[in-house]
Amino acid sequence: MFDKSFYDLAFGVDPGGARKDAHFISATLDEVKEDLASELAEEINLYLMCWYGARLSLDVYQQGELAESIDLHPFITISIQGYPDITFAGPGEPIGYDFEADEGEEDDDVEADDEEEENEAESLSERMFAGELGDTVTVSVDWARTHVPPLTGEVVGPDDTVQLALRSGYRPLASYGFSDFEM
């Protein structure tokens, strides 16, 4: 039952100011690409990657065993009109924009005048959090550089359940498609 091959697109944030533990179980790389595009289309998820250091990996299971875990951060580029491109060295390591300085701007002057308060409310991280970027943001994933291995043996299908090997040691069961293990 648990010896099938599959991909697990895992997107999560450890407990703290935000929480997320989403898993997308699929049989093809095309499904993974669709699921990731859907997740990255939500600005709150971009915020979680840039500000909270969300984990984003593609775990490859061959015959039920975790064979490889690919950190997807280095393959992602966030382009926002009027800002430099944002890339990642890894989780919590955005390159091209200093989100900590961006957030710190809001605390600089508590008694700012109305114009300054309006500008502060328009910081990139705030706009991203509020979902206000709209058509000014595009996200690309350089799949050509990811080197995702093909699945071997019998591959998971829509009626299957698999067992994951999470980094916490937790081994939850997940159904084909979307599962949320936020606790």
Short mmCIF file of N, CA and C in Angstrom, two decimals:
data_model
loop_
_atom_site.label_atom_id
_atom_site.label_comp_id
_atom_site.label_asym_id
_atom_site.label_seq_id
_atom_site.Cartn_x
_atom_site.Cartn_y
_atom_site.Cartn_z
N MET A 1 0.82 -1.21 0.00
CA MET A 1 0.00 0.00 0.00
C MET A 1 0.86 1.26 0.00
N PHE A 2 1.95 1.28 0.78
CA PHE A 2 2.77 2.47 0.89
C PHE A 2 4.05 2.39 0.08
N ASP A 3 4.12 1.47 -0.88
CA ASP A 3 5.36 1.28 -1.61
C ASP A 3 5.34 1.89 -3.01
N LYS A 4 4.46 2.85 -3.24
CA LYS A 4 4.39 3.50 -4.54
C LYS A 4 5.29 4.73 -4.57
N SER A 5 5.65 5.13 -5.77
CA SER A 5 6.49 6.32 -5.96
C SER A 5 5.61 7.54 -6.16
N PHE A 6 6.10 8.69 -5.66
CA PHE A 6 5.32 9.92 -5.77
C PHE A 6 6.19 11.14 -5.48
N TYR A 7 5.64 12.29 -5.84
CA TYR A 7 6.26 13.58 -5.50
C TYR A 7 5.45 14.22 -4.38
N ASP A 8 6.14 14.85 -3.44
CA ASP A 8 5.50 15.61 -2.37
C ASP A 8 6.03 17.04 -2.43
N LEU A 9 5.20 17.95 -2.93
CA LEU A 9 5.53 19.37 -2.91
C LEU A 9 5.15 19.87 -1.52
N ALA A 10 6.15 20.22 -0.72
CA ALA A 10 5.92 20.61 0.68
C ALA A 10 6.21 22.09 0.86
N PHE A 11 5.23 22.81 1.42
CA PHE A 11 5.36 24.24 1.65
C PHE A 11 4.93 24.50 3.09
N GLY A 12 5.87 24.95 3.93
CA GLY A 12 5.52 25.09 5.34
C GLY A 12 6.27 26.19 6.05
N VAL A 13 5.67 26.63 7.14
CA VAL A 13 6.25 27.62 8.05
C VAL A 13 6.13 27.04 9.45
N ASP A 14 7.24 27.05 10.18
CA ASP A 14 7.21 26.55 11.55
C ASP A 14 6.32 27.43 12.42
N PRO A 15 5.72 26.86 13.48
CA PRO A 15 4.88 27.66 14.37
C PRO A 15 5.61 28.90 14.89
N GLY A 16 4.86 29.94 15.02
CA GLY A 16 5.39 31.24 15.46
C GLY A 16 4.36 32.28 15.08
N GLY A 17 4.78 33.27 14.33
CA GLY A 17 3.86 34.31 13.88
C GLY A 17 2.94 33.83 12.77
N ALA A 18 3.34 32.78 12.07
CA ALA A 18 2.54 32.22 10.98
C ALA A 18 2.70 30.70 11.01
N ARG A 19 1.74 30.00 10.41
CA ARG A 19 1.81 28.54 10.37
C ARG A 19 1.32 28.06 9.02
N LYS A 20 2.02 27.07 8.50
CA LYS A 20 1.59 26.44 7.25
C LYS A 20 2.32 25.11 7.14
N ASP A 21 1.62 24.08 6.72
CA ASP A 21 2.23 22.78 6.48
C ASP A 21 1.43 22.08 5.39
N ALA A 22 1.55 22.60 4.18
CA ALA A 22 0.80 22.10 3.03
C ALA A 22 1.64 21.09 2.27
N HIS A 23 0.99 20.03 1.81
CA HIS A 23 1.65 18.99 1.01
C HIS A 23 0.77 18.67 -0.17
N PHE A 24 1.38 18.57 -1.34
CA PHE A 24 0.69 18.23 -2.57
C PHE A 24 1.31 16.93 -3.08
N ILE A 25 0.55 15.85 -3.03
CA ILE A 25 1.03 14.54 -3.46
C ILE A 25 0.61 14.34 -4.91
N SER A 26 1.59 14.02 -5.76
CA SER A 26 1.27 13.87 -7.18
C SER A 26 2.14 12.80 -7.83
N ALA A 27 1.73 12.44 -9.05
CA ALA A 27 2.41 11.39 -9.80
C ALA A 27 3.25 11.92 -10.94
N THR A 28 3.09 13.20 -11.28
CA THR A 28 3.83 13.75 -12.41
C THR A 28 4.43 15.11 -12.06
N LEU A 29 5.48 15.44 -12.75
CA LEU A 29 6.11 16.74 -12.57
C LEU A 29 5.18 17.86 -13.06
N ASP A 30 4.37 17.59 -14.07
CA ASP A 30 3.40 18.59 -14.54
C ASP A 30 2.42 18.97 -13.43
N GLU A 31 1.98 17.97 -12.65
CA GLU A 31 1.08 18.26 -11.52
C GLU A 31 1.80 19.11 -10.48
N VAL A 32 3.06 18.79 -10.21
CA VAL A 32 3.85 19.56 -9.25
C VAL A 32 3.94 21.01 -9.71
N LYS A 33 4.22 21.21 -10.98
CA LYS A 33 4.34 22.56 -11.53
C LYS A 33 3.03 23.34 -11.37
N GLU A 34 1.92 22.70 -11.64
CA GLU A 34 0.61 23.35 -11.49
C GLU A 34 0.34 23.71 -10.03
N ASP A 35 0.62 22.78 -9.12
CA ASP A 35 0.39 23.03 -7.70
C ASP A 35 1.27 24.17 -7.19
N LEU A 36 2.54 24.18 -7.59
CA LEU A 36 3.44 25.25 -7.16
C LEU A 36 3.01 26.59 -7.74
N ALA A 37 2.63 26.62 -8.99
CA ALA A 37 2.17 27.87 -9.61
C ALA A 37 0.95 28.41 -8.86
N SER A 38 0.05 27.53 -8.46
CA SER A 38 -1.13 27.94 -7.70
C SER A 38 -0.74 28.53 -6.35
N GLU A 39 0.20 27.89 -5.66
CA GLU A 39 0.65 28.39 -4.35
C GLU A 39 1.36 29.73 -4.49
N LEU A 40 2.20 29.87 -5.51
CA LEU A 40 2.97 31.10 -5.68
C LEU A 40 2.15 32.23 -6.27
N ALA A 41 0.94 31.94 -6.72
CA ALA A 41 0.05 32.99 -7.21
C ALA A 41 -0.60 33.75 -6.06
N GLU A 42 -0.54 33.19 -4.85
CA GLU A 42 -1.09 33.84 -3.67
C GLU A 42 0.00 34.66 -3.00
N GLU A 43 -0.20 35.98 -2.95
CA GLU A 43 0.82 36.87 -2.41
C GLU A 43 1.17 36.57 -0.96
N ILE A 44 0.25 36.07 -0.19
CA ILE A 44 0.55 35.75 1.20
C ILE A 44 1.64 34.67 1.26
N ASN A 45 1.64 33.75 0.30
CA ASN A 45 2.68 32.72 0.27
C ASN A 45 4.04 33.30 -0.10
N LEU A 46 4.04 34.32 -0.96
CA LEU A 46 5.30 35.01 -1.27
C LEU A 46 5.82 35.71 -0.02
N TYR A 47 4.92 36.32 0.73
CA TYR A 47 5.28 36.97 1.99
C TYR A 47 5.88 35.95 2.96
N LEU A 48 5.26 34.77 3.06
CA LEU A 48 5.77 33.74 3.96
C LEU A 48 7.17 33.29 3.55
N MET A 49 7.43 33.24 2.25
CA MET A 49 8.76 32.87 1.79
C MET A 49 9.78 33.96 2.10
N CYS A 50 9.40 35.21 1.85
CA CYS A 50 10.34 36.32 2.00
C CYS A 50 10.54 36.73 3.46
N TRP A 51 9.49 36.74 4.22
CA TRP A 51 9.59 37.26 5.59
C TRP A 51 9.73 36.16 6.64
N TYR A 52 9.00 35.06 6.50
CA TYR A 52 9.03 34.00 7.51
C TYR A 52 9.96 32.85 7.18
N GLY A 53 10.59 32.88 6.02
CA GLY A 53 11.51 31.80 5.67
C GLY A 53 10.83 30.47 5.46
N ALA A 54 9.67 30.51 4.83
CA ALA A 54 8.91 29.27 4.60
C ALA A 54 9.78 28.22 3.90
N ARG A 55 9.59 26.97 4.29
CA ARG A 55 10.24 25.85 3.62
C ARG A 55 9.47 25.56 2.33
N LEU A 56 10.19 25.27 1.29
CA LEU A 56 9.57 24.92 0.02
C LEU A 56 10.46 23.86 -0.63
N SER A 57 9.96 22.64 -0.64
CA SER A 57 10.78 21.56 -1.19
C SER A 57 9.93 20.61 -2.02
N LEU A 58 10.63 19.91 -2.88
CA LEU A 58 10.01 18.84 -3.64
C LEU A 58 10.68 17.55 -3.18
N ASP A 59 9.92 16.75 -2.46
CA ASP A 59 10.44 15.48 -1.96
C ASP A 59 10.06 14.38 -2.94
N VAL A 60 11.04 13.60 -3.31
CA VAL A 60 10.84 12.52 -4.27
C VAL A 60 10.88 11.20 -3.51
N TYR A 61 9.78 10.49 -3.57
CA TYR A 61 9.68 9.17 -2.92
C TYR A 61 9.71 8.10 -4.01
N GLN A 62 10.64 7.17 -3.86
CA GLN A 62 10.74 6.05 -4.79
C GLN A 62 10.32 4.79 -4.02
N GLN A 63 9.27 4.14 -4.48
CA GLN A 63 8.70 2.95 -3.86
C GLN A 63 8.48 3.13 -2.36
N GLY A 64 7.91 4.29 -2.01
CA GLY A 64 7.51 4.57 -0.64
C GLY A 64 8.58 5.15 0.25
N GLU A 65 9.81 5.23 -0.23
CA GLU A 65 10.93 5.73 0.58
C GLU A 65 11.40 7.09 0.07
N LEU A 66 11.65 8.00 0.98
CA LEU A 66 12.17 9.32 0.60
C LEU A 66 13.55 9.13 -0.01
N ALA A 67 13.67 9.45 -1.30
CA ALA A 67 14.93 9.25 -2.02
C ALA A 67 15.71 10.55 -2.17
N GLU A 68 14.99 11.66 -2.29
CA GLU A 68 15.65 12.95 -2.51
C GLU A 68 14.73 14.08 -2.09
N SER A 69 15.32 15.12 -1.53
CA SER A 69 14.58 16.33 -1.17
C SER A 69 15.27 17.51 -1.86
N ILE A 70 14.52 18.20 -2.69
CA ILE A 70 15.06 19.30 -3.48
C ILE A 70 14.51 20.62 -2.93
N ASP A 71 15.40 21.47 -2.42
CA ASP A 71 15.01 22.80 -1.98
C ASP A 71 14.72 23.63 -3.23
N LEU A 72 13.49 24.12 -3.37
CA LEU A 72 13.10 24.85 -4.57
C LEU A 72 13.45 26.35 -4.53
N HIS A 73 13.84 26.86 -3.38
CA HIS A 73 14.15 28.30 -3.27
C HIS A 73 15.12 28.81 -4.33
N PRO A 74 16.25 28.14 -4.58
CA PRO A 74 17.22 28.68 -5.53
C PRO A 74 16.71 28.76 -6.98
N PHE A 75 15.57 28.17 -7.25
CA PHE A 75 15.05 28.15 -8.61
C PHE A 75 13.91 29.15 -8.82
N ILE A 76 13.58 29.91 -7.79
CA ILE A 76 12.44 30.83 -7.83
C ILE A 76 12.93 32.27 -7.96
N THR A 77 12.24 33.02 -8.83
CA THR A 77 12.48 34.45 -8.98
C THR A 77 11.14 35.16 -8.86
N ILE A 78 11.07 36.13 -7.95
CA ILE A 78 9.88 36.96 -7.80
C ILE A 78 10.22 38.32 -8.41
N SER A 79 9.46 38.71 -9.41
CA SER A 79 9.66 40.01 -10.07
C SER A 79 8.48 40.90 -9.74
N ILE A 80 8.78 42.08 -9.19
CA ILE A 80 7.74 43.04 -8.82
C ILE A 80 8.10 44.37 -9.46
N GLN A 81 7.17 44.90 -10.20
CA GLN A 81 7.41 46.17 -10.90
C GLN A 81 7.88 47.24 -9.91
N GLY A 82 9.01 47.88 -10.23
CA GLY A 82 9.55 48.94 -9.39
C GLY A 82 10.52 48.47 -8.32
N TYR A 83 10.79 47.17 -8.26
CA TYR A 83 11.70 46.59 -7.27
C TYR A 83 12.69 45.68 -7.97
N PRO A 84 13.84 45.44 -7.35
CA PRO A 84 14.76 44.47 -7.93
C PRO A 84 14.17 43.06 -7.81
N ASP A 85 14.57 42.18 -8.71
CA ASP A 85 14.12 40.79 -8.62
C ASP A 85 14.55 40.20 -7.29
N ILE A 86 13.71 39.33 -6.76
CA ILE A 86 14.00 38.63 -5.51
C ILE A 86 14.25 37.17 -5.85
N THR A 87 15.42 36.69 -5.47
CA THR A 87 15.75 35.28 -5.60
C THR A 87 16.07 34.78 -4.20
N PHE A 88 16.43 33.52 -4.08
CA PHE A 88 16.66 32.94 -2.76
C PHE A 88 17.90 32.06 -2.77
N ALA A 89 18.69 32.17 -1.71
CA ALA A 89 19.80 31.26 -1.50
C ALA A 89 19.29 30.01 -0.79
N GLY A 90 18.17 30.12 -0.13
CA GLY A 90 17.56 29.02 0.61
C GLY A 90 16.42 29.57 1.44
N PRO A 91 15.81 28.74 2.30
CA PRO A 91 14.72 29.22 3.15
C PRO A 91 15.19 30.37 4.04
N GLY A 92 14.45 31.45 4.07
CA GLY A 92 14.80 32.59 4.91
C GLY A 92 15.98 33.38 4.40
N GLU A 93 16.35 33.17 3.14
CA GLU A 93 17.50 33.85 2.57
C GLU A 93 17.17 34.53 1.25
N PRO A 94 16.24 35.53 1.28
CA PRO A 94 15.94 36.24 0.05
C PRO A 94 17.13 37.11 -0.37
N ILE A 95 17.33 37.22 -1.67
CA ILE A 95 18.40 38.04 -2.23
C ILE A 95 17.76 39.08 -3.15
N GLY A 96 18.21 40.31 -3.06
CA GLY A 96 17.72 41.35 -3.96
C GLY A 96 16.86 42.38 -3.26
N TYR A 97 16.36 42.05 -2.06
CA TYR A 97 15.54 42.99 -1.32
C TYR A 97 15.69 42.66 0.17
N ASP A 98 15.90 43.70 0.98
CA ASP A 98 16.11 43.50 2.42
C ASP A 98 14.76 43.65 3.14
N PHE A 99 14.11 42.53 3.38
CA PHE A 99 12.79 42.56 4.02
C PHE A 99 12.86 42.99 5.48
N GLU A 100 13.95 42.69 6.16
CA GLU A 100 14.07 43.12 7.55
C GLU A 100 14.15 44.64 7.63
N ALA A 101 14.87 45.28 6.72
CA ALA A 101 14.94 46.75 6.70
C ALA A 101 13.58 47.33 6.31
N ASP A 102 12.90 46.66 5.40
CA ASP A 102 11.57 47.09 4.95
C ASP A 102 10.61 47.12 6.12
N GLU A 103 10.57 46.06 6.90
CA GLU A 103 9.69 46.00 8.06
C GLU A 103 10.12 46.99 9.13
N GLY A 104 11.43 47.19 9.28
CA GLY A 104 11.94 48.11 10.29
C GLY A 104 11.56 49.54 10.03
N GLU A 105 11.32 49.89 8.76
CA GLU A 105 10.94 51.26 8.42
C GLU A 105 9.67 51.69 9.13
N GLU A 106 8.80 50.74 9.39
CA GLU A 106 7.52 51.08 10.00
C GLU A 106 7.68 51.50 11.45
N ASP A 107 8.77 51.11 12.10
CA ASP A 107 8.95 51.43 13.51
C ASP A 107 9.84 52.65 13.74
N ASP A 108 10.41 53.21 12.67
CA ASP A 108 11.39 54.28 12.80
C ASP A 108 10.86 55.52 13.52
N ASP A 109 9.69 55.98 13.14
CA ASP A 109 9.19 57.23 13.68
C ASP A 109 7.71 57.09 14.02
N VAL A 110 7.43 56.89 15.29
CA VAL A 110 6.06 56.66 15.73
C VAL A 110 5.18 57.88 15.47
N GLU A 111 5.77 59.07 15.52
CA GLU A 111 4.99 60.29 15.34
C GLU A 111 5.14 60.85 13.93
N ALA A 112 5.16 60.01 12.92
CA ALA A 112 5.31 60.46 11.54
C ALA A 112 4.05 61.20 11.10
N ASP A 113 4.23 62.17 10.16
CA ASP A 113 3.05 62.87 9.65
C ASP A 113 2.27 61.98 8.72
N ASP A 114 1.09 62.44 8.26
CA ASP A 114 0.19 61.61 7.46
C ASP A 114 0.84 61.09 6.19
N GLU A 115 1.62 61.92 5.49
CA GLU A 115 2.26 61.49 4.25
C GLU A 115 3.27 60.39 4.52
N GLU A 116 4.06 60.52 5.57
CA GLU A 116 5.03 59.49 5.90
C GLU A 116 4.33 58.20 6.30
N GLU A 117 3.24 58.30 7.05
CA GLU A 117 2.50 57.10 7.45
C GLU A 117 1.95 56.39 6.23
N GLU A 118 1.48 57.15 5.24
CA GLU A 118 0.95 56.54 4.03
C GLU A 118 2.06 55.80 3.29
N ASN A 119 3.26 56.39 3.19
CA ASN A 119 4.38 55.74 2.53
C ASN A 119 4.82 54.50 3.28
N GLU A 120 4.83 54.55 4.60
CA GLU A 120 5.22 53.39 5.40
C GLU A 120 4.25 52.23 5.19
N ALA A 121 2.96 52.54 5.07
CA ALA A 121 1.97 51.50 4.86
C ALA A 121 2.15 50.83 3.50
N GLU A 122 2.91 51.47 2.62
CA GLU A 122 3.12 50.93 1.29
C GLU A 122 4.43 50.16 1.16
N SER A 123 5.04 49.75 2.27
CA SER A 123 6.26 48.96 2.19
C SER A 123 5.95 47.68 1.42
N LEU A 124 6.97 47.14 0.76
CA LEU A 124 6.78 45.94 -0.05
C LEU A 124 6.21 44.79 0.77
N SER A 125 6.75 44.56 1.94
CA SER A 125 6.26 43.44 2.74
C SER A 125 4.79 43.63 3.14
N GLU A 126 4.41 44.86 3.48
CA GLU A 126 3.00 45.13 3.82
C GLU A 126 2.10 44.92 2.62
N ARG A 127 2.53 45.40 1.46
CA ARG A 127 1.72 45.24 0.24
C ARG A 127 1.59 43.76 -0.11
N MET A 128 2.68 43.01 0.07
CA MET A 128 2.67 41.58 -0.22
C MET A 128 1.72 40.86 0.76
N PHE A 129 1.83 41.20 2.05
CA PHE A 129 0.99 40.59 3.08
C PHE A 129 -0.49 40.86 2.81
N ALA A 130 -0.79 42.08 2.38
CA ALA A 130 -2.18 42.49 2.15
C ALA A 130 -2.71 42.04 0.79
N GLY A 131 -1.85 41.47 -0.05
CA GLY A 131 -2.29 41.03 -1.37
C GLY A 131 -2.57 42.17 -2.31
N GLU A 132 -1.80 43.25 -2.20
CA GLU A 132 -2.05 44.45 -2.99
C GLU A 132 -1.16 44.60 -4.21
N LEU A 133 -0.34 43.61 -4.54
CA LEU A 133 0.59 43.75 -5.65
C LEU A 133 -0.07 43.50 -7.00
N GLY A 134 -1.07 42.66 -7.03
CA GLY A 134 -1.83 42.41 -8.25
C GLY A 134 -0.96 42.05 -9.44
N ASP A 135 -1.20 42.74 -10.56
CA ASP A 135 -0.50 42.45 -11.82
C ASP A 135 0.95 42.90 -11.83
N THR A 136 1.41 43.55 -10.77
CA THR A 136 2.80 44.03 -10.75
C THR A 136 3.77 42.93 -10.35
N VAL A 137 3.27 41.76 -9.98
CA VAL A 137 4.15 40.67 -9.53
C VAL A 137 4.03 39.47 -10.47
N THR A 138 5.19 38.90 -10.79
CA THR A 138 5.24 37.63 -11.51
C THR A 138 6.27 36.74 -10.81
N VAL A 139 6.00 35.47 -10.84
CA VAL A 139 6.90 34.51 -10.21
C VAL A 139 7.27 33.47 -11.25
N SER A 140 8.55 33.19 -11.34
CA SER A 140 8.99 32.16 -12.28
C SER A 140 9.81 31.11 -11.52
N VAL A 141 9.75 29.90 -12.03
CA VAL A 141 10.51 28.78 -11.48
C VAL A 141 11.35 28.21 -12.62
N ASP A 142 12.65 28.14 -12.42
CA ASP A 142 13.56 27.62 -13.44
C ASP A 142 13.62 26.10 -13.32
N TRP A 143 12.61 25.45 -13.88
CA TRP A 143 12.52 24.00 -13.78
C TRP A 143 13.65 23.29 -14.51
N ALA A 144 14.23 23.94 -15.52
CA ALA A 144 15.31 23.31 -16.28
C ALA A 144 16.53 23.03 -15.40
N ARG A 145 16.71 23.79 -14.34
CA ARG A 145 17.87 23.60 -13.45
C ARG A 145 17.59 22.69 -12.26
N THR A 146 16.36 22.25 -12.06
CA THR A 146 16.02 21.51 -10.83
C THR A 146 16.47 20.06 -10.82
N HIS A 147 16.61 19.43 -11.95
CA HIS A 147 17.06 18.04 -12.05
C HIS A 147 16.22 17.12 -11.16
N VAL A 148 14.92 17.11 -11.42
CA VAL A 148 13.99 16.26 -10.68
C VAL A 148 14.04 14.86 -11.28
N PRO A 149 14.35 13.84 -10.49
CA PRO A 149 14.41 12.48 -11.04
C PRO A 149 13.00 11.97 -11.37
N PRO A 150 12.92 11.16 -12.41
CA PRO A 150 11.61 10.55 -12.73
C PRO A 150 11.27 9.51 -11.67
N LEU A 151 9.99 9.28 -11.51
CA LEU A 151 9.53 8.26 -10.55
C LEU A 151 9.76 6.88 -11.15
N THR A 152 10.08 5.92 -10.29
CA THR A 152 10.32 4.55 -10.74
C THR A 152 9.27 3.63 -10.12
N GLY A 153 9.09 2.48 -10.74
CA GLY A 153 8.15 1.49 -10.21
C GLY A 153 6.71 1.95 -10.34
N GLU A 154 5.86 1.39 -9.49
CA GLU A 154 4.44 1.75 -9.51
C GLU A 154 4.27 3.15 -8.92
N VAL A 155 3.48 3.97 -9.62
CA VAL A 155 3.31 5.37 -9.24
C VAL A 155 1.95 5.56 -8.57
N VAL A 156 1.91 6.45 -7.60
CA VAL A 156 0.69 6.75 -6.85
C VAL A 156 -0.42 7.22 -7.80
N GLY A 157 -1.67 6.92 -7.41
CA GLY A 157 -2.82 7.34 -8.20
C GLY A 157 -3.83 8.07 -7.32
N PRO A 158 -4.89 8.60 -7.93
CA PRO A 158 -5.87 9.42 -7.21
C PRO A 158 -6.56 8.76 -6.01
N ASP A 159 -6.62 7.44 -5.98
CA ASP A 159 -7.29 6.76 -4.86
C ASP A 159 -6.31 6.28 -3.79
N ASP A 160 -5.04 6.63 -3.93
CA ASP A 160 -4.01 6.12 -3.03
C ASP A 160 -3.74 7.03 -1.84
N THR A 161 -3.25 6.40 -0.78
CA THR A 161 -2.75 7.09 0.41
C THR A 161 -1.29 6.72 0.56
N VAL A 162 -0.49 7.70 0.95
CA VAL A 162 0.95 7.47 1.12
C VAL A 162 1.37 7.88 2.52
N GLN A 163 2.55 7.45 2.92
CA GLN A 163 3.09 7.86 4.21
C GLN A 163 4.30 8.74 3.96
N LEU A 164 4.30 9.92 4.60
CA LEU A 164 5.38 10.88 4.44
C LEU A 164 6.41 10.71 5.56
N ALA A 165 7.62 11.13 5.30
CA ALA A 165 8.69 11.14 6.30
C ALA A 165 9.07 12.60 6.51
N LEU A 166 8.38 13.28 7.43
CA LEU A 166 8.64 14.69 7.66
C LEU A 166 9.88 14.88 8.50
N ARG A 167 10.51 16.05 8.37
CA ARG A 167 11.77 16.31 9.07
C ARG A 167 11.62 16.28 10.58
N SER A 168 10.41 16.45 11.08
CA SER A 168 10.16 16.39 12.51
C SER A 168 10.13 14.96 13.04
N GLY A 169 10.16 13.99 12.11
CA GLY A 169 10.05 12.60 12.51
C GLY A 169 8.62 12.10 12.43
N TYR A 170 7.69 13.01 12.29
CA TYR A 170 6.27 12.69 12.14
C TYR A 170 6.08 11.97 10.81
N ARG A 171 5.29 10.91 10.79
CA ARG A 171 5.06 10.15 9.57
C ARG A 171 3.56 10.09 9.27
N PRO A 172 2.99 11.20 8.85
CA PRO A 172 1.55 11.23 8.59
C PRO A 172 1.17 10.52 7.29
N LEU A 173 -0.08 10.15 7.22
CA LEU A 173 -0.64 9.62 5.98
C LEU A 173 -1.20 10.79 5.19
N ALA A 174 -1.02 10.74 3.88
CA ALA A 174 -1.52 11.80 3.02
C ALA A 174 -2.20 11.17 1.82
N SER A 175 -3.28 11.78 1.39
CA SER A 175 -3.99 11.33 0.21
C SER A 175 -3.44 12.04 -1.02
N TYR A 176 -3.66 11.43 -2.16
CA TYR A 176 -3.28 12.03 -3.43
C TYR A 176 -3.91 13.43 -3.51
N GLY A 177 -3.17 14.41 -3.96
CA GLY A 177 -3.67 15.78 -4.02
C GLY A 177 -3.17 16.58 -2.83
N PHE A 178 -4.01 17.45 -2.30
CA PHE A 178 -3.64 18.38 -1.24
C PHE A 178 -3.92 17.82 0.15
N SER A 179 -2.96 17.98 1.05
CA SER A 179 -3.13 17.65 2.47
C SER A 179 -2.55 18.80 3.28
N ASP A 180 -3.18 19.11 4.40
CA ASP A 180 -2.72 20.18 5.27
C ASP A 180 -2.48 19.60 6.66
N PHE A 181 -1.24 19.68 7.13
CA PHE A 181 -0.90 19.14 8.45
C PHE A 181 -0.63 20.24 9.47
N GLU A 182 -1.16 21.41 9.22
CA GLU A 182 -0.98 22.50 10.19
C GLU A 182 -1.60 22.07 11.50
N MET A 183 -0.83 22.23 12.59
CA MET A 183 -1.32 21.81 13.91
C MET A 183 -1.48 22.98 14.82
#
